[in-house]
Amino acid sequence: MVEFIYVLTAPFVGFIEKDILAFLEILLSWRACYAQRTYYLTKSDQEMIPAIGLARSRILVGDNVSLRMLSQFQTTALFHRSFPNFCNFTRDHEAGPLTIASLGFQSETGTMTSGNEKNRMKEGISTMEFPKSKKKKVISYKEKSIGTKNNPDFQSALFAAKSFSELGLPPLLVERLEKEGFEVPTDVQAAAVPTILKDHDVVIQSYTGSGKTLAYLLPILAEIGPLKNDLLTSDELKNKTDIEAVIVAPSRELGMQIVREVEKLLGPLYKKMVQQLVGGANRSRQEEALKKNKPVIVVGTPGRIAEISAAGKLQTHSCRYLVLDEVDQLLGFNFREDMHRILEHVGRRSGAGQRGSDKSRGTHPERQTIMVSATVPFSVIRAARSWARDPFLVQAKSVTPLESVSPSGPPNLSGTASSLGSSSNFQTLPADQSLPPNLNHYFHVTRIQHKVDALRRCVHALEARSVIAFMNHTKQLKDAVHKLEARSMKAAELHGDLSKLARSTILKKFRDGEVRVLITNELSARGLDIPECDLVVNLELPTDSVHYAHRAGRTGRLGRKGTVVSICEEPEVFVVKKLQKQLGIPIQGCEFTEGKFMVSEEEKVVK
Ligand SMILES: Nc1ncnc2c1ncn2[C@@H]1O[C@H](COP(=O)(O)OP(=O)(O)OP(=O)(O)O)[C@@H](O)[C@H]1O
């Protein structure tokens, strides 16, 4: 049973939770587990919370949002605690070894949270004291033209291969691609398409917005459905009943986006050959559509796919392809049971169709597994080794056997690999490979009550037209929308508490340019493709560099330029510096003065 909860607040928890867990487990021999608020975006996710192993743990580390949610389920067992001295730990930890005293542990044990603190926790406000800066920094700024307004659209260097037909794709598919305006494959597509066509299982890693979706869709459509190499007669097409590809994505929005991409390629005649199975929508209607349309591809969220599969309405045993998009997120606790079912049932029946022309696999017919993400922690490499067969790591300009990838990165990259933590969940590949090359990163320091106004001034100064602003808490998110609207800036909120219909409507308005600023949370950080988005603002800092990379990647897509501005309070600047170090990118200070965007020239430290 959990004896107490160690309450940390965003954005700090992401940086130190592993250290704290490791420290307490080793030193005190206590079992500990970790809760992160981003796991609890939807109601159904909340229902999964007891599955994270609370009953077996004595310590739970998390931020105040996730812990508050957990308390709904285990109110009697929980003893909320916070460590006001945590700031000392942070300082000490940077300077020297972690000790019990540095955690404020012994001195604080037995002290209940004060009433004041409780109220602050209820409001989702930090219970931490920030270290007071001893040195005053004087920063000078110079005006900088970022040019979000007139971006040159594409960088030619992004495209290496000359045509899609060179990649061995069937003429009908190439024709459809050209019709939709796709002429030249991106680097990651040039590397992934031939590898998948050769029946290899793969982990595709490439930075956000580099075209990973087509990188796996094209070789699948080259082998199944109406555009494939060996054309089916219309009778054969009509009589086909088997699902041949299952694509799993962690959010409804991403699932629906993938469906749109497949529909675009299939064209109006065959678009019913793909079926979405996402949560939040009417399940029986989805089941009816499966029966009526007999799709060859289904795309959905883990919960809904597992649910319909368990009800016996989705036959996937002879399925040839299993795609796990945003695989590192799909490995999270909240998806564990559903993912287990999917991995066990998709393409696992002996006697399933042979995979392409690879006769060596003929005696072991089974699915081809494709895993995709911009961020690939070692946990993904480990999972790929157990779920996939001799998988390859496919990146923009390399295809490497996965077995040669060590926790410090693939052989050709190991020298530059960055480690973002001490557990096996750290980023195996260099973190800067997750970020598009054309992004400019800045931070702006202001007081909490001025953050929304800073956002408004930032949008004006950069003349940004399509802005995604990230926050961590839904309530604050709504307040921010009201404040912006009150200042005549068209804004809208997008988060998991809204219905599927409301979420789709808001996204459509944003895509159509009716909404200038979309204020959202981690829900929109992954996969969302809005090419027009020219500015990402962190109105609250992300929990770690992986979350930073996915948030930042909503702009600067496919070679476009993009700007990321993190608006933070003075005591949070050390988090920005940490992100800068971990991601290996410069994040410069900036100001918005008289409608101008000013970038800090230098930082002088005054004693
Ligand atoms: N070869 C291409 N030519 C032109 N546009 C392309 C090409 N490939 C993909 N795109 C477009 O590029 C955009 C980004 O692609 P996609 O969403 O697949 O990126 P991603 O790498 O999956 O990003 P993320 O990691 O954020 O999910 C999409 O709008 C897609 O339609």
XYZ file of C-alpha atoms and ligand atoms in Angstrom:
638
model
C 0.000 0.000 0.000
C 1.200 3.510 -0.703
C 2.360 5.024 2.548
C 2.792 8.508 1.275
C 2.977 10.434 -1.868
C 5.831 12.604 -2.797
C 4.229 15.562 -4.487
C 6.246 17.393 -7.087
C 4.860 19.937 -9.432
C 5.275 20.492 -13.127
C 7.555 21.234 -14.858
C 10.092 19.773 -12.502
C 8.901 16.245 -12.085
C 10.030 15.091 -15.507
C 13.617 15.898 -14.805
C 14.121 14.219 -11.514
C 11.547 11.539 -10.954
C 13.817 8.756 -12.091
C 16.608 9.953 -9.841
C 14.263 10.061 -6.875
C 12.839 6.621 -7.595
C 16.268 5.097 -8.012
C 17.560 6.832 -4.931
C 14.706 5.792 -2.663
C 14.592 2.258 -3.975
C 18.289 1.683 -3.493
C 18.737 3.497 -0.230
C 15.541 2.519 1.529
C 14.751 -0.686 -0.335
C 11.224 0.567 -0.872
C 9.223 -0.213 -3.900
C 8.244 2.933 -5.761
C 6.213 3.838 -8.771
C 5.726 6.942 -10.823
C 2.671 8.772 -12.083
C 2.745 11.398 -14.763
C -0.182 13.628 -15.521
C 0.128 13.273 -19.263
C -1.031 9.705 -18.924
C -4.406 10.816 -17.693
C -5.785 12.805 -20.540
C -9.087 11.025 -20.898
C -11.660 9.505 -18.621
C -10.934 6.007 -19.765
C -7.279 6.598 -19.016
C -8.204 7.594 -15.503
C -9.972 4.297 -15.098
C -6.694 2.592 -15.826
C -4.905 4.298 -12.981
C -5.125 1.438 -10.452
C -3.316 -0.691 -13.009
C -0.104 1.208 -12.528
C 0.794 -0.862 -9.536
C -0.307 1.329 -6.665
C -1.147 -1.641 -4.518
C 2.379 -2.937 -4.662
C 4.123 0.348 -4.052
C 4.985 2.220 -0.949
C 6.042 5.407 -2.613
C 4.440 7.216 -5.453
C 6.243 9.999 -7.206
C 4.274 12.291 -9.421
C 3.121 15.798 -9.998
C 0.194 17.311 -8.161
C -2.251 16.846 -11.038
C -1.676 13.146 -11.518
C -1.615 12.559 -7.790
C -4.858 14.425 -7.283
C -6.460 12.215 -9.905
C -5.102 9.134 -8.213
C -6.531 10.235 -4.904
C -10.032 9.821 -6.353
C -9.428 6.099 -6.374
C -7.359 5.512 -3.274
C -8.414 8.237 -0.921
C -8.004 6.170 2.204
C -4.563 4.927 1.329
C -3.022 8.177 0.293
C -1.140 10.559 2.450
C -0.321 13.627 0.448
C 3.064 15.056 1.087
C 5.216 17.628 -0.400
C 8.791 18.619 0.237
C 9.079 22.355 0.517
C 12.829 21.950 0.640
C 12.864 20.433 -2.747
C 14.560 23.440 -4.228
C 17.530 22.672 -2.026
C 17.619 19.179 -3.420
C 17.687 20.523 -6.931
C 20.604 22.767 -6.116
C 22.493 20.153 -4.150
C 21.838 17.548 -6.764
C 23.506 19.660 -9.390
C 26.442 20.402 -7.153
C 27.007 17.051 -5.519
C 25.640 13.616 -4.632
C 22.014 13.075 -3.736
C 21.483 12.500 -0.039
C 18.499 11.887 2.199
C 19.065 15.241 3.796
C 19.187 16.922 0.405
C 15.669 15.629 -0.228
C 14.521 17.212 3.002
C 13.319 13.709 3.801
C 14.075 13.081 7.457
C 13.278 16.544 8.614
C 9.907 16.522 6.868
C 8.655 13.023 7.684
C 5.461 13.099 9.707
C 4.594 16.661 8.869
C 1.216 16.954 7.241
C 0.738 19.367 4.410
C -0.310 22.767 5.673
C -3.804 24.072 4.956
C -2.378 26.793 2.819
C -0.375 24.356 0.818
C -3.407 22.086 0.420
C -5.370 24.923 -1.112
C -2.573 25.695 -3.479
C -2.402 22.040 -4.464
C -6.167 22.034 -5.048
C -5.698 24.891 -7.460
C -2.963 23.037 -9.263
C -0.446 25.639 -8.162
C 3.126 24.771 -7.398
C 3.824 23.925 -3.768
C 7.532 24.381 -4.338
C 9.644 27.228 -3.253
C 11.912 28.348 -5.969
C 15.603 28.931 -5.350
C 16.222 32.630 -5.136
C 18.794 33.776 -7.607
C 21.898 35.208 -5.956
C 23.205 36.772 -9.115
C 21.381 39.377 -11.075
C 21.623 38.985 -14.792
C 21.625 41.966 -17.097
C 20.626 41.048 -20.588
C 20.711 43.285 -23.613
C 18.355 42.665 -26.513
C 18.519 43.367 -30.214
C 15.635 43.391 -32.648
C 15.308 40.203 -34.650
C 13.223 39.535 -37.703
C 12.047 35.936 -37.479
C 10.028 35.924 -40.649
C 7.076 33.758 -39.660
C 5.109 35.802 -42.174
C 6.917 35.038 -45.390
C 8.423 31.611 -44.970
C 10.093 30.031 -47.925
C 8.063 26.845 -48.038
C 10.490 23.994 -48.429
C 14.164 23.320 -48.019
C 15.411 21.475 -51.026
C 18.031 19.612 -48.962
C 15.251 17.664 -47.281
C 14.567 15.683 -50.407
C 17.252 13.252 -51.491
C 15.516 10.614 -53.677
C 14.237 11.857 -56.976
C 10.908 10.142 -57.429
C 8.454 7.756 -55.796
C 8.622 5.335 -58.697
C 12.346 4.833 -57.997
C 11.357 3.382 -54.643
C 9.593 0.417 -56.238
C 6.047 1.662 -55.689
C 3.323 0.525 -58.105
C 2.358 2.919 -60.925
C -1.222 3.365 -59.671
C 0.019 4.479 -56.276
C 2.604 6.838 -57.806
C -0.178 8.303 -59.929
C -2.334 8.896 -56.873
C 0.615 10.507 -55.074
C 1.205 12.880 -57.962
C -2.469 13.738 -58.093
C -2.330 14.711 -54.438
C 0.757 16.846 -54.990
C 3.370 14.475 -53.549
C 6.184 14.408 -56.070
C 9.459 13.720 -54.304
C 9.934 11.404 -51.316
C 11.475 12.786 -48.155
C 14.704 11.244 -46.840
C 12.949 9.049 -44.316
C 10.489 7.857 -46.957
C 13.370 7.058 -49.308
C 14.937 4.944 -46.566
C 11.795 3.314 -45.159
C 9.811 2.375 -48.280
C 12.335 -0.075 -49.802
C 13.143 -1.549 -46.384
C 9.495 -2.277 -45.595
C 8.886 -3.537 -49.145
C 11.635 -6.071 -48.469
C 9.488 -7.385 -45.594
C 11.681 -6.146 -42.779
C 10.265 -5.178 -39.442
C 11.336 -1.633 -38.682
C 11.570 1.121 -36.117
C 11.261 4.412 -38.019
C 12.833 7.376 -36.265
C 12.978 10.787 -37.823
C 12.271 14.300 -36.658
C 8.740 15.655 -36.359
C 7.116 16.663 -39.629
C 9.540 14.710 -41.827
C 6.833 12.540 -43.421
C 6.921 9.363 -41.330
C 3.229 8.644 -41.981
C 3.717 8.152 -45.725
C 6.990 6.353 -44.993
C 4.953 3.410 -43.662
C 1.680 3.907 -45.543
C 3.217 3.729 -49.012
C 4.843 0.290 -48.749
C 1.659 -1.046 -47.121
C -0.532 0.318 -49.922
C 1.926 -1.131 -52.421
C 1.089 -4.605 -51.085
C -2.578 -4.440 -50.100
C -5.781 -2.821 -51.349
C -6.735 -1.434 -54.744
C -3.449 0.311 -55.600
C -1.126 -2.636 -55.096
C 1.259 -4.226 -57.540
C -0.747 -7.347 -58.403
C -4.077 -5.792 -59.208
C -7.161 -7.484 -57.847
C -10.254 -7.801 -60.000
C -13.235 -5.852 -58.724
C -14.891 -9.143 -57.711
C -11.835 -10.155 -55.706
C -11.840 -6.737 -54.069
C -15.536 -7.065 -53.154
C -15.057 -10.520 -51.691
C -12.053 -9.619 -49.587
C -13.004 -9.769 -45.954
C -9.735 -9.795 -44.065
C -8.190 -6.853 -42.305
C -4.666 -6.658 -43.689
C -3.232 -3.728 -41.759
C -3.868 -2.414 -38.262
C -2.497 1.037 -37.458
C -2.510 2.073 -33.804
C -2.160 5.702 -32.651
C -2.339 7.079 -29.108
C -4.958 9.794 -29.733
C -8.212 10.155 -31.652
C -6.922 13.206 -33.477
C -3.843 11.400 -34.709
C -5.917 8.354 -35.650
C -8.320 10.473 -37.687
C -5.435 12.309 -39.315
C -3.906 9.007 -40.451
C -7.291 7.908 -41.813
C -7.503 11.138 -43.831
C -4.025 10.485 -45.256
C -4.985 6.919 -46.297
C -8.284 8.136 -47.781
C -6.423 10.764 -49.772
C -4.231 8.073 -51.319
C -7.042 5.591 -51.931
C -9.112 8.266 -53.628
C -12.896 8.739 -53.430
C -13.659 5.382 -55.061
C -11.900 3.252 -52.493
C -11.861 5.410 -49.396
C -14.126 3.003 -47.511
C -11.308 0.467 -47.536
C -9.962 2.260 -44.473
C -11.986 2.385 -41.259
C -11.345 4.464 -38.174
C -11.780 2.820 -34.782
C -11.169 5.659 -32.355
C -12.534 6.126 -28.859
C -15.195 8.739 -28.140
C -17.179 7.781 -31.245
C -20.152 5.453 -31.457
C -18.797 1.923 -31.156
C -21.723 0.059 -32.680
C -21.621 2.317 -35.727
C -17.948 1.438 -36.141
C -18.762 -2.255 -35.810
C -21.515 -1.953 -38.436
C -19.153 -0.143 -40.800
C -16.609 -2.943 -40.355
C -19.234 -5.482 -41.339
C -20.606 -3.478 -44.240
C -17.497 -1.947 -45.813
C -15.036 -4.787 -45.189
C -12.037 -2.451 -44.927
C -8.522 -3.742 -45.513
C -6.965 -1.179 -43.168
C -8.154 -0.124 -39.728
C -6.714 2.835 -37.843
C -7.535 3.455 -34.232
C -6.700 4.068 -30.619
C -5.562 1.112 -28.482
C -8.654 1.062 -26.252
C -11.193 0.960 -29.065
C -9.276 -1.543 -31.190
C -8.814 -3.866 -28.206
C -12.471 -3.449 -27.192
C -13.874 -4.352 -30.620
C -11.355 -7.144 -31.019
C -12.320 -8.606 -27.620
C -15.988 -8.467 -28.661
C -15.101 -10.671 -31.617
C -16.042 -7.983 -34.163
C -12.560 -7.412 -35.528
C -10.731 -10.346 -37.048
C -7.053 -9.522 -37.261
C -5.336 -12.873 -36.871
C -4.313 -13.055 -40.493
C -3.392 -9.374 -40.637
C -0.115 -8.677 -42.458
C 0.905 -5.321 -40.990
C 0.844 -3.888 -37.498
C 1.893 -0.237 -37.238
C 2.463 1.425 -33.883
C 2.581 5.172 -34.477
C 4.084 7.220 -31.630
C 5.260 3.886 -30.264
C 7.041 5.352 -27.237
C 3.734 6.778 -26.034
C 1.928 3.514 -26.764
C 4.360 1.815 -24.389
C 2.970 3.892 -21.502
C 1.237 2.323 -18.502
C -2.198 3.494 -19.517
C -2.099 1.563 -22.787
C -0.483 -1.569 -21.395
C -3.448 -3.948 -21.328
C -4.868 -2.864 -24.678
C -1.474 -3.009 -26.345
C -0.922 -6.459 -24.924
C -4.137 -7.665 -26.540
C -3.299 -6.018 -29.873
C 0.222 -7.460 -29.968
C -1.099 -10.905 -29.105
C -3.943 -10.927 -31.613
C -2.860 -9.000 -34.693
C -1.316 -11.276 -37.321
C -0.493 -14.044 -34.920
C -2.433 -17.002 -36.344
C -0.277 -19.753 -37.758
C -1.074 -20.240 -41.424
C -1.553 -16.513 -42.000
C -0.569 -15.165 -45.409
C 3.069 -15.148 -46.399
C 4.872 -11.870 -46.217
C 5.559 -10.660 -49.733
C 8.292 -12.452 -51.576
C 10.477 -13.296 -48.615
C 10.346 -17.097 -48.742
C 12.624 -17.456 -45.739
C 9.694 -16.317 -43.610
C 7.277 -18.646 -45.339
C 7.490 -21.259 -42.616
C 6.768 -18.643 -39.967
C 3.962 -16.634 -41.489
C 3.185 -13.693 -39.282
C 2.698 -9.972 -39.328
C 5.237 -7.318 -40.215
C 5.687 -4.930 -37.309
C 6.401 -1.226 -37.940
C 7.101 1.124 -35.055
C 7.300 4.862 -35.522
C 8.254 7.941 -33.508
C 10.399 11.047 -33.533
C 11.646 10.039 -30.095
C 12.990 6.547 -29.542
C 13.951 5.748 -25.977
C 15.770 2.495 -25.303
C 12.498 0.985 -24.037
C 11.286 1.076 -27.659
C 14.424 -0.651 -28.915
C 13.927 -3.301 -26.246
C 10.239 -3.720 -27.125
C 11.079 -3.950 -30.833
C 13.560 -6.704 -30.144
C 10.912 -8.774 -28.428
C 7.898 -7.984 -30.655
C 9.561 -7.803 -34.047
C 11.683 -10.146 -36.130
C 15.252 -8.976 -36.864
C 14.100 -5.356 -36.972
C 15.964 -2.480 -38.597
C 16.270 1.066 -37.328
C 15.315 3.332 -40.233
C 16.349 6.981 -40.078
C 16.504 9.705 -42.714
C 19.832 8.631 -44.111
C 20.513 5.262 -42.567
C 19.128 1.778 -42.126
C 20.814 -0.107 -39.266
C 20.094 -3.534 -37.774
C 18.464 -2.835 -34.458
C 20.617 -5.397 -32.685
C 23.599 -3.086 -33.194
C 21.868 -0.280 -31.310
C 23.121 -0.011 -27.758
C 21.640 2.087 -24.952
C 24.064 4.796 -26.013
C 22.761 4.832 -29.602
C 23.472 3.154 -32.937
C 27.153 2.569 -33.797
C 27.420 5.507 -36.171
C 25.854 7.851 -33.651
C 27.012 6.595 -30.304
C 29.574 9.321 -29.948
C 26.935 11.998 -29.931
C 24.149 10.178 -28.186
C 22.603 12.106 -25.388
C 21.304 10.502 -22.257
C 18.259 12.136 -20.817
C 17.993 10.150 -17.673
C 19.338 7.294 -15.726
C 16.759 4.635 -16.508
C 16.326 2.499 -19.582
C 13.687 4.915 -20.771
C 16.138 7.546 -21.823
C 16.424 8.827 -25.339
C 18.782 6.459 -27.107
C 19.217 8.569 -30.199
C 20.606 12.092 -30.192
C 17.786 14.310 -28.976
C 18.373 16.955 -31.635
C 17.423 14.345 -34.260
C 13.861 14.595 -33.012
C 13.632 18.277 -33.868
C 13.180 19.765 -37.334
C 16.279 21.653 -38.486
C 14.483 24.930 -39.233
C 13.258 25.794 -35.783
C 14.311 28.832 -33.760
C 13.962 28.438 -30.009
C 13.495 31.303 -27.537
C 12.394 31.887 -23.982
C 10.765 34.887 -22.405
C 10.698 35.600 -18.683
C 7.647 37.134 -17.084
C 5.464 36.824 -13.992
C 2.784 34.141 -13.946
C -0.052 36.688 -14.065
C 1.420 38.297 -17.194
C 1.977 35.117 -19.186
C -1.140 35.343 -21.351
C -0.452 38.967 -22.144
C 3.113 37.988 -23.052
C 1.667 35.363 -25.399
C -0.513 37.986 -27.068
C 2.417 40.370 -27.489
C 4.582 37.541 -28.798
C 1.992 36.626 -31.444
C 1.795 40.282 -32.543
C 5.559 40.819 -32.522
C 6.136 37.760 -34.699
C 3.043 38.420 -36.797
C 2.276 34.739 -36.335
C -0.894 33.585 -38.019
C -1.365 30.097 -36.670
C -0.252 29.519 -33.106
C -0.382 26.484 -30.830
C 0.110 27.349 -27.161
C 0.674 24.526 -24.693
C -0.367 24.478 -21.056
C -0.422 21.706 -18.472
C -3.729 22.274 -16.667
C -7.183 22.445 -18.213
C -8.551 25.143 -15.885
C -5.707 27.558 -16.557
C -6.084 26.762 -20.233
C -9.703 27.972 -20.246
C -8.743 31.165 -18.398
C -6.081 31.868 -21.002
C -8.604 31.530 -23.830
C -10.967 33.988 -22.109
C -8.172 36.493 -21.567
C -7.091 36.368 -25.207
C -10.657 36.642 -26.471
C -11.164 39.651 -24.188
C -8.230 41.269 -26.005
C -9.822 40.491 -29.396
C -7.503 37.657 -30.306
C -9.379 34.687 -31.772
C -8.541 31.753 -29.522
C -9.947 28.312 -28.743
C -9.266 25.515 -26.282
C -8.552 21.887 -27.138
C -8.261 19.224 -24.450
C -9.445 15.769 -23.445
C -12.499 16.977 -21.496
C -14.193 18.013 -24.742
C -16.303 15.615 -26.776
C -14.911 14.088 -29.959
C -17.213 16.311 -32.022
C -16.158 19.481 -30.211
C -12.496 18.535 -30.643
C -12.916 17.930 -34.377
C -14.849 21.189 -34.855
C -12.201 23.255 -33.066
C -9.384 21.605 -34.994
C -11.167 22.269 -38.269
C -11.634 25.938 -37.372
C -7.954 26.161 -36.493
C -6.887 24.473 -39.728
C -9.172 26.815 -41.676
C -7.603 29.868 -40.053
C -10.760 30.887 -38.156
C -8.886 30.503 -34.871
C -5.505 32.189 -34.550
C -4.368 30.752 -31.225
C -5.149 27.192 -30.185
C -4.551 26.703 -26.488
C -4.112 23.067 -25.660
C -2.302 20.454 -23.577
C -0.218 17.324 -24.294
C -3.176 15.922 -26.204
C -2.059 17.929 -29.237
C 1.674 17.532 -28.762
C 2.017 14.373 -30.829
C 1.465 13.828 -34.492
C -0.869 16.757 -35.101
C -0.087 18.028 -38.584
C -1.105 21.613 -39.227
C 1.415 22.774 -41.801
C 0.380 26.431 -41.426
C 1.336 26.522 -37.728
C 4.176 29.060 -37.606
C 4.561 29.496 -33.863
C 4.513 27.160 -30.864
C 4.380 28.720 -27.414
C 4.989 26.890 -24.162
C 2.767 28.907 -21.859
C 3.749 26.360 -19.227
C 6.970 24.436 -19.604
C 6.839 20.804 -20.698
C 7.853 18.129 -18.218
C 10.937 16.989 -20.101
C 12.885 17.254 -23.326
C 10.863 14.527 -25.077
C 7.664 16.488 -24.459
C 9.450 19.663 -25.540
C 10.486 18.027 -28.822
C 6.972 16.836 -29.676
C 5.379 20.175 -28.751
C 7.991 22.127 -30.732
C 7.492 19.792 -33.690
C 3.997 21.126 -34.343
C 5.701 23.936 -36.233
C 8.506 23.904 -38.799
C 6.956 20.905 -40.555
C 8.449 19.454 -43.682
C 11.251 21.972 -44.082
C 9.176 25.030 -43.196
C 10.530 27.589 -40.761
C 9.077 27.689 -37.287
C 9.489 29.477 -33.987
C 9.161 28.079 -30.479
C 8.862 30.456 -27.548
C 8.770 29.209 -23.956
C 7.224 31.734 -21.594
C 8.383 31.095 -18.061
C 8.938 32.631 -14.666
C 12.397 33.649 -13.511
C 12.841 30.603 -11.209
C 12.042 28.308 -14.131
C 14.892 29.560 -16.285
C 17.086 26.727 -15.034
C 14.600 24.276 -16.577
C 14.961 26.039 -19.931
C 18.748 25.827 -19.606
C 18.429 22.123 -18.860
C 16.247 21.594 -21.920
C 18.761 23.508 -23.996
C 21.560 21.256 -22.795
C 19.667 18.014 -23.195
C 18.374 18.827 -26.649
C 21.643 20.384 -27.813
C 19.909 23.463 -29.203
C 20.308 27.148 -28.448
C 17.305 28.658 -26.640
C 17.828 32.416 -26.583
C 16.157 34.932 -24.307
C 13.699 37.279 -25.996
C 11.484 40.294 -25.299
C 8.469 41.766 -27.077
C 8.855 45.506 -26.893
C 6.613 47.974 -28.721
C 5.445 45.257 -31.078
C 9.007 44.224 -31.896
C 10.642 40.863 -31.291
C 13.945 41.421 -29.481
C 16.497 38.653 -28.940
C 19.047 38.788 -26.115
C 22.499 39.576 -27.453
C 24.506 38.399 -24.515
C 24.104 37.532 -20.899
C 26.277 39.412 -18.447
C 26.459 38.067 -14.927
C 26.592 40.795 -12.312
C 27.616 39.841 -8.777
N 6.999 13.533 -49.965
C 6.237 14.509 -49.528
N 6.052 15.630 -50.271
C 5.264 16.632 -49.807
N 4.609 16.599 -48.634
C 4.770 15.525 -47.848
C 5.582 14.415 -48.253
N 5.540 13.481 -47.283
C 4.754 13.974 -46.316
N 4.287 15.186 -46.630
C 3.442 16.060 -45.780
O 4.285 16.492 -44.710
C 3.517 16.718 -43.541
C 4.178 16.031 -42.342
O 4.116 14.632 -42.491
P 3.841 13.638 -41.267
O 2.671 14.107 -40.462
O 3.817 12.276 -41.804
O 5.164 13.879 -40.405
P 5.711 13.020 -39.170
O 7.152 12.815 -39.406
O 4.858 11.825 -38.972
O 5.523 14.057 -37.986
P 5.266 13.761 -36.404
O 6.510 13.147 -35.851
O 4.980 15.112 -35.848
O 4.088 12.833 -36.319
C 2.118 16.212 -43.863
O 1.328 17.338 -44.154
C 2.293 15.349 -45.088
O 1.143 15.318 -45.911
